[in-house]
CSV table of C-alpha atoms and ligand atoms in Angstrom, one decimal:
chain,number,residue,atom,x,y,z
A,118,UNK,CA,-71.0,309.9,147.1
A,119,UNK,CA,-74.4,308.0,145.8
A,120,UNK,CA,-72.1,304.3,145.6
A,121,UNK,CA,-72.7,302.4,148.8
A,122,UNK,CA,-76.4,304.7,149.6
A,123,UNK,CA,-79.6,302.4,148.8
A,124,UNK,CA,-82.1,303.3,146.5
A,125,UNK,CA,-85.1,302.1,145.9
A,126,UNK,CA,-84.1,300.2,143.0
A,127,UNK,CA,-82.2,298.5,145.3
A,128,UNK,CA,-85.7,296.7,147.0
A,129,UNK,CA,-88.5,294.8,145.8
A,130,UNK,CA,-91.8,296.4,147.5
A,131,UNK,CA,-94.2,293.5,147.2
A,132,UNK,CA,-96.1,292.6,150.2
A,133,UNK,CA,-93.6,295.3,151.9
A,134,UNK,CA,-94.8,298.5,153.6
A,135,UNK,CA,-92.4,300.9,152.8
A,136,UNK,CA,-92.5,304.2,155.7
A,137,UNK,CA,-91.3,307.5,153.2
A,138,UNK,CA,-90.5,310.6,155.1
A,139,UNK,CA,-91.3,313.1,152.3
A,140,UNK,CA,-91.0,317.0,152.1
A,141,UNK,CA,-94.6,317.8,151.4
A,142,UNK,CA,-94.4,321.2,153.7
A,143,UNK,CA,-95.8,322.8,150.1
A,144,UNK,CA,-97.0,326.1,149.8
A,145,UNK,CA,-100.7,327.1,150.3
A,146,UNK,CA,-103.0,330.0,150.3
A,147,UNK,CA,-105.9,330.5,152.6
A,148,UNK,CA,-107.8,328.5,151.4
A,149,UNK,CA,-105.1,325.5,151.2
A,150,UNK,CA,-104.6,325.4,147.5
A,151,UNK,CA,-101.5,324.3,146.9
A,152,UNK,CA,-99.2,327.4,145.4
A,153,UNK,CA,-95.7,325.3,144.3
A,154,UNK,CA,-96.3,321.3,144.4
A,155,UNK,CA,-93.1,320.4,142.8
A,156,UNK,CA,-91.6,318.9,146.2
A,157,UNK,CA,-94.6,316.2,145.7
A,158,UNK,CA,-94.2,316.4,142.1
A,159,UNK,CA,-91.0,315.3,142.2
A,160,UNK,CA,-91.6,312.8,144.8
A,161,UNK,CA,-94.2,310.8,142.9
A,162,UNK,CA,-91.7,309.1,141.3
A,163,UNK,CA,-90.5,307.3,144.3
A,164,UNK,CA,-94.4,306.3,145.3
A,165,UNK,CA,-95.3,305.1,141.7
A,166,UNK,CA,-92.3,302.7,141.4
A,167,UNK,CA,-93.4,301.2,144.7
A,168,UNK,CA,-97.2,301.0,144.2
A,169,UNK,CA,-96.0,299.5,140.8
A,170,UNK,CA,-94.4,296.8,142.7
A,171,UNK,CA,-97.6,296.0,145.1
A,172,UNK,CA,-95.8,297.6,147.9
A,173,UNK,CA,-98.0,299.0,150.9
A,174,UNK,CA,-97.0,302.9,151.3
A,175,UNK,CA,-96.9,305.0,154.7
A,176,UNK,CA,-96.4,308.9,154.0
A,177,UNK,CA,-94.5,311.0,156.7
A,178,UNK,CA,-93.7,314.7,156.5
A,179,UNK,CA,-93.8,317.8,158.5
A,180,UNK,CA,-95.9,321.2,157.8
A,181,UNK,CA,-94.9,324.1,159.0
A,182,UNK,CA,-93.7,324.8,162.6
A,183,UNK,CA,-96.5,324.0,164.4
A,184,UNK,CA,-93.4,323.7,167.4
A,185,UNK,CA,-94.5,320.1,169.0
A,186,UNK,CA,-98.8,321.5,169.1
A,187,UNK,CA,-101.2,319.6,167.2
A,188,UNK,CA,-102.7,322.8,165.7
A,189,UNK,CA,-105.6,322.2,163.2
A,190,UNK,CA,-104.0,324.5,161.0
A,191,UNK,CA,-101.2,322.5,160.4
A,192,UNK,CA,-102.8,319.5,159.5
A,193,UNK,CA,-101.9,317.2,156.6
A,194,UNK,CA,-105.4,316.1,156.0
A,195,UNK,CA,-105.8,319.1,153.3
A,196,UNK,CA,-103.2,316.6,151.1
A,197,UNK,CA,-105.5,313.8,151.2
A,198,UNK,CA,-107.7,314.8,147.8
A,199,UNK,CA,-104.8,316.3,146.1
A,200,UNK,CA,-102.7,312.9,146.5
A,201,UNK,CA,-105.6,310.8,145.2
A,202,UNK,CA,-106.1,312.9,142.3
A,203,UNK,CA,-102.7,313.1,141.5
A,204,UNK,CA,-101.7,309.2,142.6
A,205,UNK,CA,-105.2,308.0,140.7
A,206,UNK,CA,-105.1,305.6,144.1
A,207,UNK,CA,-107.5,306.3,147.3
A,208,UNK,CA,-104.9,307.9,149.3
A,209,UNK,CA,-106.7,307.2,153.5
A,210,UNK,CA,-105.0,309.6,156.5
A,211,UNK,CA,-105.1,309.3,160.2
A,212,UNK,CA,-104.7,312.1,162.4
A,213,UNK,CA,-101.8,311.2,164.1
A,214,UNK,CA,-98.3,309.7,163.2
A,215,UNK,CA,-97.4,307.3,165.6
A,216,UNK,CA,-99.7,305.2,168.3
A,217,UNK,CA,-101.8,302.0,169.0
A,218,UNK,CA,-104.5,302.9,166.4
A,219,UNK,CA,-102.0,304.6,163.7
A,220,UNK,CA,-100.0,300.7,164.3
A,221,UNK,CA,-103.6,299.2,163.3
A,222,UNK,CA,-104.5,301.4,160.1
A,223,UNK,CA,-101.4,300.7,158.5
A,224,UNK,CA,-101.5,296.6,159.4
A,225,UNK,CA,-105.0,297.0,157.7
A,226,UNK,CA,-102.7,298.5,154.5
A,227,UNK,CA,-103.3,296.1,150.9
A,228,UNK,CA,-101.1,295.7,148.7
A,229,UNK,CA,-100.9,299.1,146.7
A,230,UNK,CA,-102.8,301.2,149.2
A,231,UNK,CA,-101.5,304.3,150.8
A,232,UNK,CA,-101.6,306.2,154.4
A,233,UNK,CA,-100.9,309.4,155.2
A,234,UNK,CA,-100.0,310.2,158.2
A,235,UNK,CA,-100.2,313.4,160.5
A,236,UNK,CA,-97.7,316.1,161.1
A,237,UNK,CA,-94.4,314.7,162.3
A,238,UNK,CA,-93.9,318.6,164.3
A,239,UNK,CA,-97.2,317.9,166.8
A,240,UNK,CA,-94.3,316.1,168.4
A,241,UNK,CA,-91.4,318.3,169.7
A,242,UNK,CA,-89.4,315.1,169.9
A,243,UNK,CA,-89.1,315.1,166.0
A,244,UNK,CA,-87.0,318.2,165.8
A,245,UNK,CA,-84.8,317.0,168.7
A,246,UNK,CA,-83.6,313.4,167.9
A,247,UNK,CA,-85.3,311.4,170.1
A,248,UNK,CA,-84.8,307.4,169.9
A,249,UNK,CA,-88.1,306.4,171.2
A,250,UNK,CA,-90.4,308.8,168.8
A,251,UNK,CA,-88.1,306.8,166.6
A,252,UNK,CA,-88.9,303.6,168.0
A,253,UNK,CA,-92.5,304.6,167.6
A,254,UNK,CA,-92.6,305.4,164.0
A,255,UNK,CA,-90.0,302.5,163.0
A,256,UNK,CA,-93.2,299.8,163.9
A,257,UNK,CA,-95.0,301.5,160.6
A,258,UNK,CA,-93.1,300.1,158.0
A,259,UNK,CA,-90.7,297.0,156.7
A,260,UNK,CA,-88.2,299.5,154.6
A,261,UNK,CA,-87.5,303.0,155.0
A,262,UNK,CA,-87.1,305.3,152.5
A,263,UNK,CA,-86.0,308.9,152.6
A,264,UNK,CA,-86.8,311.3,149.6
A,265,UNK,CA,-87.0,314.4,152.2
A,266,UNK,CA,-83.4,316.3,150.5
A,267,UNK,CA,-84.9,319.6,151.9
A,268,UNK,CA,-84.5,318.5,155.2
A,269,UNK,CA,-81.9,315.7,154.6
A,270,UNK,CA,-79.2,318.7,156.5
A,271,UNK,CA,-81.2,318.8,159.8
A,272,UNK,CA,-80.4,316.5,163.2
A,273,UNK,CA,-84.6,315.6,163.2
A,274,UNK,CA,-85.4,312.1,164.6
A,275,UNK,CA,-87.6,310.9,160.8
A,276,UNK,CA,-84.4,311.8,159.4
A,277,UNK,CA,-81.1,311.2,160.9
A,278,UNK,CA,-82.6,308.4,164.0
A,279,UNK,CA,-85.6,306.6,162.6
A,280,UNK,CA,-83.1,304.6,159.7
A,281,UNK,CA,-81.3,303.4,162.9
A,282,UNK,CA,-83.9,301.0,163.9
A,283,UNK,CA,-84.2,299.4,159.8
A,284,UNK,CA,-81.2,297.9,159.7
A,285,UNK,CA,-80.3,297.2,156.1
A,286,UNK,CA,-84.0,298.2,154.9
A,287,UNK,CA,-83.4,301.6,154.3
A,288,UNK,CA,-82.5,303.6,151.0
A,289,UNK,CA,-83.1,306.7,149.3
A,290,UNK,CA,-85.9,307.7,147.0
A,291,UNK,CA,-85.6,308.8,143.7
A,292,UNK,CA,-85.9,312.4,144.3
A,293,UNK,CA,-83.0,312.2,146.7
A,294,UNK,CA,-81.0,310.0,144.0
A,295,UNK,CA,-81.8,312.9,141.4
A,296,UNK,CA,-80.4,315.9,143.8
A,297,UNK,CA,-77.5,313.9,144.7
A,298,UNK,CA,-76.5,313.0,141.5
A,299,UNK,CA,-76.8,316.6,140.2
A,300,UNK,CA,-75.3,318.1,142.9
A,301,UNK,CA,-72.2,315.7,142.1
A,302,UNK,CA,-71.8,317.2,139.0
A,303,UNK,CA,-70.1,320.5,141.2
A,304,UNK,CA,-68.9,319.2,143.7
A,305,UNK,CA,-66.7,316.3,142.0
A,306,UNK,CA,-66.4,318.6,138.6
A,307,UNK,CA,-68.1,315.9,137.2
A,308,UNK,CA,-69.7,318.1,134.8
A,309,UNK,CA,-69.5,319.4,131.5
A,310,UNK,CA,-67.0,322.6,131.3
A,311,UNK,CA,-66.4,325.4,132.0
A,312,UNK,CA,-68.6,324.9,135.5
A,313,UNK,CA,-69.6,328.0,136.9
A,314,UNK,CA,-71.1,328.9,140.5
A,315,UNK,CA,-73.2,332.1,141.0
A,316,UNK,CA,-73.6,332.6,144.9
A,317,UNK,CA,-75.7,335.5,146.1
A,318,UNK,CA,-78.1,336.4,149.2
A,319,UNK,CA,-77.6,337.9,152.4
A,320,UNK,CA,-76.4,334.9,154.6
A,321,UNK,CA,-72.7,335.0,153.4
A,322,UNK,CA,-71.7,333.0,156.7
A,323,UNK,CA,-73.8,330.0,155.6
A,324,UNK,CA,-72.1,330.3,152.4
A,325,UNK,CA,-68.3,330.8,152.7
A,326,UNK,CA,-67.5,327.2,152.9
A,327,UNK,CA,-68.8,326.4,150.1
A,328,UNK,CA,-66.3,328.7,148.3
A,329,UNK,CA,-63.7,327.0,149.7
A,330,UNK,CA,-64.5,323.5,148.8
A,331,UNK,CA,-65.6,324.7,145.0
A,332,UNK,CA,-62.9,326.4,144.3
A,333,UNK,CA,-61.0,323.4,143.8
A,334,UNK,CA,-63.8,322.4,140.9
A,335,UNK,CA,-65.2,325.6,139.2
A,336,UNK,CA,-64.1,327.2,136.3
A,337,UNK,CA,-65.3,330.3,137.6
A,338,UNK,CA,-67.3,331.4,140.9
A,339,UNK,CA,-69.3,334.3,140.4
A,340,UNK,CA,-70.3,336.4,143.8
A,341,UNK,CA,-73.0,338.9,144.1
A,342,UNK,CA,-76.0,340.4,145.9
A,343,UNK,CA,-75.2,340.9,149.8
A,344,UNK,CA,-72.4,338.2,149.5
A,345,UNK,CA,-70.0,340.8,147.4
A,346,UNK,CA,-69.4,343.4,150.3
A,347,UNK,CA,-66.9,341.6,152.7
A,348,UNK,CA,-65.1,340.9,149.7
A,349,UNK,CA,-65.2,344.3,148.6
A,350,UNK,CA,-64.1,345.7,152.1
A,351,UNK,CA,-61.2,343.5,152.7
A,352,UNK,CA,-59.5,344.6,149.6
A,353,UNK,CA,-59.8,348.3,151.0
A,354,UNK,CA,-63.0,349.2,149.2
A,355,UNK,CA,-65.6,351.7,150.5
A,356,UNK,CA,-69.0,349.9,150.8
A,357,UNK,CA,-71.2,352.4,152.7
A,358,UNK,CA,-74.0,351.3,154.3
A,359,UNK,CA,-74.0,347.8,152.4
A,360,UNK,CA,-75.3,344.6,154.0
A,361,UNK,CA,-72.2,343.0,156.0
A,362,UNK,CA,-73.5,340.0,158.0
A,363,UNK,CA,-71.2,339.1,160.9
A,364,UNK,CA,-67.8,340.6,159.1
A,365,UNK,CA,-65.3,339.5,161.5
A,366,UNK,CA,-65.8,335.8,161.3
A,367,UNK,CA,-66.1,335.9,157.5
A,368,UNK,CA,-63.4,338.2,157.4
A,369,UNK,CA,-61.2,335.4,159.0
A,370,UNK,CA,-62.2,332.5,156.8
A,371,UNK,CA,-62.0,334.9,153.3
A,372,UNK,CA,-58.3,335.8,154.3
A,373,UNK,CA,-57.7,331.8,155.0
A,374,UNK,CA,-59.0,331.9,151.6
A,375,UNK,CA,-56.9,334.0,150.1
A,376,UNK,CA,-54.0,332.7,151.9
A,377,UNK,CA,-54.7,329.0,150.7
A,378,UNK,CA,-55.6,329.6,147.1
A,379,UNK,CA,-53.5,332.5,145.8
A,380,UNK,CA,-52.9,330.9,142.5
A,381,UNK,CA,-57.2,330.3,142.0
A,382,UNK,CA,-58.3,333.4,143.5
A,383,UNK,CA,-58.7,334.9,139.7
A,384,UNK,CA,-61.7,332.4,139.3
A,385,UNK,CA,-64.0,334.3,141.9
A,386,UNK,CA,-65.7,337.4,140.2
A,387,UNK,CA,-66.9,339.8,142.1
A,388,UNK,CA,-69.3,343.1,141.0
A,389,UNK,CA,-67.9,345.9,138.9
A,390,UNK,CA,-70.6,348.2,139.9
A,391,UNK,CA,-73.4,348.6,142.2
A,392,UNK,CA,-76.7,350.8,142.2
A,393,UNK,CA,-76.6,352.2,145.4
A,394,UNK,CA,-79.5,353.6,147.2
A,395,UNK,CA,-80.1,356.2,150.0
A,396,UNK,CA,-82.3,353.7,151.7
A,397,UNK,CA,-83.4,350.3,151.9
A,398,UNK,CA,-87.0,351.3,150.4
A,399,UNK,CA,-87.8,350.6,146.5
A,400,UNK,CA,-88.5,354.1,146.4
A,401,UNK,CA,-85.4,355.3,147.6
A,402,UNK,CA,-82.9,357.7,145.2
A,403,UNK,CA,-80.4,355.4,143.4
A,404,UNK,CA,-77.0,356.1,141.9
A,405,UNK,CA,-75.1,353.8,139.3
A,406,UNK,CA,-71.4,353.4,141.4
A,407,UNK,CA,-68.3,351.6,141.1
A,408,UNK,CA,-69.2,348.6,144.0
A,409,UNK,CA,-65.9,349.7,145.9
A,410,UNK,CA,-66.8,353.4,146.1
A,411,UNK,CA,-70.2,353.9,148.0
A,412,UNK,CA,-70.3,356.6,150.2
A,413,UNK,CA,-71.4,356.6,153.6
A,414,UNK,CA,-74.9,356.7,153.7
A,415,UNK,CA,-75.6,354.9,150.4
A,416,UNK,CA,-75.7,351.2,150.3
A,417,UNK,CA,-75.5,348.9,147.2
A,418,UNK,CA,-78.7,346.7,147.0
A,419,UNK,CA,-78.2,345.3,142.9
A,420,UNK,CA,-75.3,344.9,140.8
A,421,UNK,CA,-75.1,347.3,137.6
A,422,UNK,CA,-75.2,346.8,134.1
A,423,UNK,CA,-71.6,346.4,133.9
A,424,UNK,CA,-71.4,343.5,136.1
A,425,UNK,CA,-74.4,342.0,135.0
A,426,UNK,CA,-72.4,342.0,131.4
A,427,UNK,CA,-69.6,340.5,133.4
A,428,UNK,CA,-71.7,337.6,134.7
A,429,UNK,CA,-74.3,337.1,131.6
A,430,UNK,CA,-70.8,336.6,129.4
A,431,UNK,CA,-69.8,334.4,132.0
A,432,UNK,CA,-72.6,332.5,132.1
A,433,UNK,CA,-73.3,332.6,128.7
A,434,UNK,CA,-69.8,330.5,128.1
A,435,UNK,CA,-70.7,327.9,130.8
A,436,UNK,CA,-72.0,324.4,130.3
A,437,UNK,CA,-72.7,323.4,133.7
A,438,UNK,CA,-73.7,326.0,136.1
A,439,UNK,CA,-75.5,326.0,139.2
A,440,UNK,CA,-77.2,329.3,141.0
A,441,UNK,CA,-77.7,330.1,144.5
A,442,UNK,CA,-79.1,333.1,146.0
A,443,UNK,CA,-80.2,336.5,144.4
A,444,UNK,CA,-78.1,339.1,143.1
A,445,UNK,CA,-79.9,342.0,144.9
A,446,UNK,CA,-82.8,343.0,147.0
A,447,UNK,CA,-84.8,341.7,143.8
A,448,UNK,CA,-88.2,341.5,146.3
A,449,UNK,CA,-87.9,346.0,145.3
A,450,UNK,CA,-88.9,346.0,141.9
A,451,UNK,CA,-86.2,348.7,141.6
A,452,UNK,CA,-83.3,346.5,142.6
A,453,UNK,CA,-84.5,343.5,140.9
A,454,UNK,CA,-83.0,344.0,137.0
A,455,UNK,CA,-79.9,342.4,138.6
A,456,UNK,CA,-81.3,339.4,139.5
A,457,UNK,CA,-84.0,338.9,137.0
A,458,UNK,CA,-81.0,339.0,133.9
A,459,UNK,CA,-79.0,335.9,135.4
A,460,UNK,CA,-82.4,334.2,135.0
A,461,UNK,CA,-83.2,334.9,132.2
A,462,UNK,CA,-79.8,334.1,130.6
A,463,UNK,CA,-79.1,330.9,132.5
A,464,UNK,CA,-82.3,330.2,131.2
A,465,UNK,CA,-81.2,330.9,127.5
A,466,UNK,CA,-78.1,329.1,127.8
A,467,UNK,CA,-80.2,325.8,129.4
A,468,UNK,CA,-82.3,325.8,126.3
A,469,UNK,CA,-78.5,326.2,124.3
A,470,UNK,CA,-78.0,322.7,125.9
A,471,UNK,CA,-76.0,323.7,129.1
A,472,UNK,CA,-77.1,322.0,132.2
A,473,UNK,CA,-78.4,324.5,135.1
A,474,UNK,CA,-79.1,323.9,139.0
A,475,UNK,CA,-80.8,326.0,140.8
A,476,UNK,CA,-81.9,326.3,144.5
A,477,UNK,CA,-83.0,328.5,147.0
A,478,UNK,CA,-86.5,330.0,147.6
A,479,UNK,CA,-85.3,333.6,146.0
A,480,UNK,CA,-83.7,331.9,142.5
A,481,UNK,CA,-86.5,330.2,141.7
A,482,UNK,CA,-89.1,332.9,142.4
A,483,UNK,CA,-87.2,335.3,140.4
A,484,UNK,CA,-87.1,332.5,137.5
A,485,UNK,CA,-90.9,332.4,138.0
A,486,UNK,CA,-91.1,336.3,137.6
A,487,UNK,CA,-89.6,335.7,134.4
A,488,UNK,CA,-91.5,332.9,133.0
A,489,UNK,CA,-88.6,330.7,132.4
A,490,UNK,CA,-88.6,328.6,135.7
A,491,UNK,CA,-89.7,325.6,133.1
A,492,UNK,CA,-86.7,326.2,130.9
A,493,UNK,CA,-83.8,325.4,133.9
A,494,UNK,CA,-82.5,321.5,134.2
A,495,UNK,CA,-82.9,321.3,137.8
A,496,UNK,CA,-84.7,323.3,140.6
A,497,UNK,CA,-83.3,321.8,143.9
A,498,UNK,CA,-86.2,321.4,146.4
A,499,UNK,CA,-84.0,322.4,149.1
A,500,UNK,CA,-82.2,325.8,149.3
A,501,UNK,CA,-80.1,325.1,153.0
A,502,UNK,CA,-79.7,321.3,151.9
A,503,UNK,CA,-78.0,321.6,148.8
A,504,UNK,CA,-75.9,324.3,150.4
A,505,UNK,CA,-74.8,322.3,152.9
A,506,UNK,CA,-74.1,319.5,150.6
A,507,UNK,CA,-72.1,321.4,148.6
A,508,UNK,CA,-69.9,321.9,151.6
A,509,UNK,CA,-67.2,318.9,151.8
A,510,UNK,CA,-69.2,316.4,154.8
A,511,UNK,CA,-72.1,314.2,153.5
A,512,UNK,CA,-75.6,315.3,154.9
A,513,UNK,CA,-76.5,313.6,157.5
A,514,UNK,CA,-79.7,312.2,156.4
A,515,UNK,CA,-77.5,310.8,153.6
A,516,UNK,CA,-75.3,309.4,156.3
A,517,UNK,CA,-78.6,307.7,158.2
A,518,UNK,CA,-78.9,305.1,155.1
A,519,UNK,CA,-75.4,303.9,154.5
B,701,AMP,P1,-80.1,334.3,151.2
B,701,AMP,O1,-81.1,333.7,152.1
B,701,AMP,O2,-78.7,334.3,151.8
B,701,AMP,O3,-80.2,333.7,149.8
B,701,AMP,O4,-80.5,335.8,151.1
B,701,AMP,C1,-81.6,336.3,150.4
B,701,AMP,C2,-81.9,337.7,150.7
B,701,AMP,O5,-80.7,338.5,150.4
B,701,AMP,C3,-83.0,338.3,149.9
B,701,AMP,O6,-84.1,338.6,150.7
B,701,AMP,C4,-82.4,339.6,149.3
B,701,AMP,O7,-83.2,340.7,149.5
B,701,AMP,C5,-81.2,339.8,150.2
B,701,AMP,N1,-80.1,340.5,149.5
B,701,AMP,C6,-79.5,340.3,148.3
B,701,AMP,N2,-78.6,341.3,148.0
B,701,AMP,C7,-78.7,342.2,149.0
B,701,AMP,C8,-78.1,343.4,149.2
B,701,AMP,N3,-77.2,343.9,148.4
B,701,AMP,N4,-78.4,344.1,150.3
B,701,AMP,C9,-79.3,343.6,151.2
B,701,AMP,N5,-79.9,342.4,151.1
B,701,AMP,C10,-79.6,341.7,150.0
């Protein structure tokens, strides 16, 4: 996958201005504080190696959906103090990404200066592929470099049209090089084994594919939280109330399933047992059940201590394994014990010497509940991106820079 992609290795920056579309749409509190700066952690990097070279650098990103407005509160400026601290360089902004005077800041660039620039999303054309916002932003740099994974899956004009109009000057950063890399590990069963998936959440239609593409790698694919009850119900089982997002298409594709792989089936696990609830509410009256007897009314929203015995021995056995989506409606403190063990003991096992990847908003805040968000390999800064990628087509902001 990574073979004929760029990287910045692949350049020399000096006396070049290099145009990065980064993810820096980073968490903040009212007061703008930054709440979770790995995405700009782990693109620092990617900047370093190019300041190091006496490059020029011009930063793009988006922030929030401010839905083509320039609304104040959606500014990037609130970066600018942050980066220089963090950079030790004068990091300058201008209020605007594209344009005569943005064209004239960054000619005024030195060698190992930065610019940031303003919200790519005050333009509606950058979430519609539009080839002359391209044309725009390609007149701000000699080489472009995309270390945005998180958004390397959508059809936006910084990612998928603006490489167009570089020619051979474009490549990846190192943060993209890293994700890909890691992500190879599963999808090529490059890794150590056994290799084990853990797939849980609601969304089980953005999810299913991925099943079929891993199951030709993984040792073992474990499936829990709302992802378990189609499964559940096409074998005949009674799931109550349980979540069941859009049954009859994922019924379709898990029978095709099935069908196809009858002799690898055994490697997807699903939940034993369930604690079922009366109610979505944390408050609501729970019952330990077997998962494919919940009555009407009742709906499972963890697994039980049986199947998190299941999974944790699993787990516990794996070398490589990689985590996406939580195992129950963990954001109830009541139906969070699930979710909050395969932390803890993919954690365990990291520090053991296995590798772990985890991604998704939901996996790494229940790691972060549990103090042990430090202790995992790899935190993917992009939960729909390294889905998608782990679906058999390249991204396509992967796709952009070959
Ligand atoms: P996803 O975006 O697909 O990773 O889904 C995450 C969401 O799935 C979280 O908000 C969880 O509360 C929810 N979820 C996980 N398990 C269940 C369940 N058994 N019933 C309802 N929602 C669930």
């Amino acid at each position: 996958m990574t073979k004929d992609i760029k990287t910045i290795d692949d350049f020399n920056f000096e006396n070049q201005t290099a145009l990065i579309r980064v993810d820096f749409n980073v968490p903040v509190n009212k007061s703008y504080k930054i709440t979770d700066d790995t995405r700009i952690q782990y693109s620092i990097p990617t900047i370093q190696k190019i300041l190091s070279e006496k490059g020029k650098i011009v930063i793009i990103s988006h922030f929030g959906r401010p839905k083509g407005v320039p609304l104040k509160t959606h500014s990037l400026k609130f970066l600018v103090d942050y980066l220089s601290q963090k950079l030790k360089v004068s990091v300058s902004f201008f209020g605007d990404c594209i344009g005569e005077t943005a064209l004239k800041k960054v000619n005024k660039l030195k060698n190992g200066e930065i610019l940031l620039l303003e919200n790519l999303r005050f333009y509606k054309e950058e979430e519609k592929e539009n080839d002359n916002f391209a044309f725009e932003l390609s007149k701000l740099g000699d080489i472009y470099v995309n270390d945005a994974f998180s958004v390397a899956h959508r059809f936006h004009t910084s990612i998928t049209v603006l490489p167009k109009f570089f020619g051979k000057k474009k490549c990846i950063g190192l943060l993209m090089k890293r994700e890909i890399q890691y992500l190879n590990q599963f999808l090529y069963g490059k890794g150590k084994r056994p290799i084990t998936i853990l797939l849980g959440g609601s969304k089980i239609s953005s999810k299913i594919d991925i099943i079929e593409n891993l199951i030709n790698f993984a040792d073992y694919i474990l499936i829990g939280g709302g992802m378990s009850y189609p499964f559940i119900k096409i074998k005949g089982g009674k799931i109550g109330n349980s979540l069941i997002e859009e049954y009859e298409k994922t019924e379709k594709t898990l029978k095709k399933i099935f069908h196809k792989y009858q002799n690898k089936i055994d490697i997807i696990h699903l939940p034993i047992d369930v604690i079922a609830a009366d109610s979505f509410k944390n408050e609501a009256h729970t019952k330990t059940l077997p998962i494919d007897s919940i009555p009407n009314g009742w709906m499972g929203l963890d697994i039980g201590p049986r199947t998190i015995k299941k999974f944790c021995a699993i787990i516990e056995k794996s070398k490589t394994i990689l985590w996406n989506g939580p195992m129950g409606v963990f954001e109830f403190q009541n139906f969070s014990s699930g979710t909050r063990s395969i932390a803890k003991t993919i954690a365990n096992i990291t520090e053991k010497g296995a590798f772990s990847l985890i991604g998704g908003g939901d996996s790494i805040a229940s790691l972060r509940i549990e103090n042990c968000d430090k202790k995992i390999s790899y935190l993917s800064t992009g939960g729909g991106a390294m889905l998608d990628s782990l679906k058999s087509e390249m991204l396509p902001g992967i796709k952009a820079i070959i």
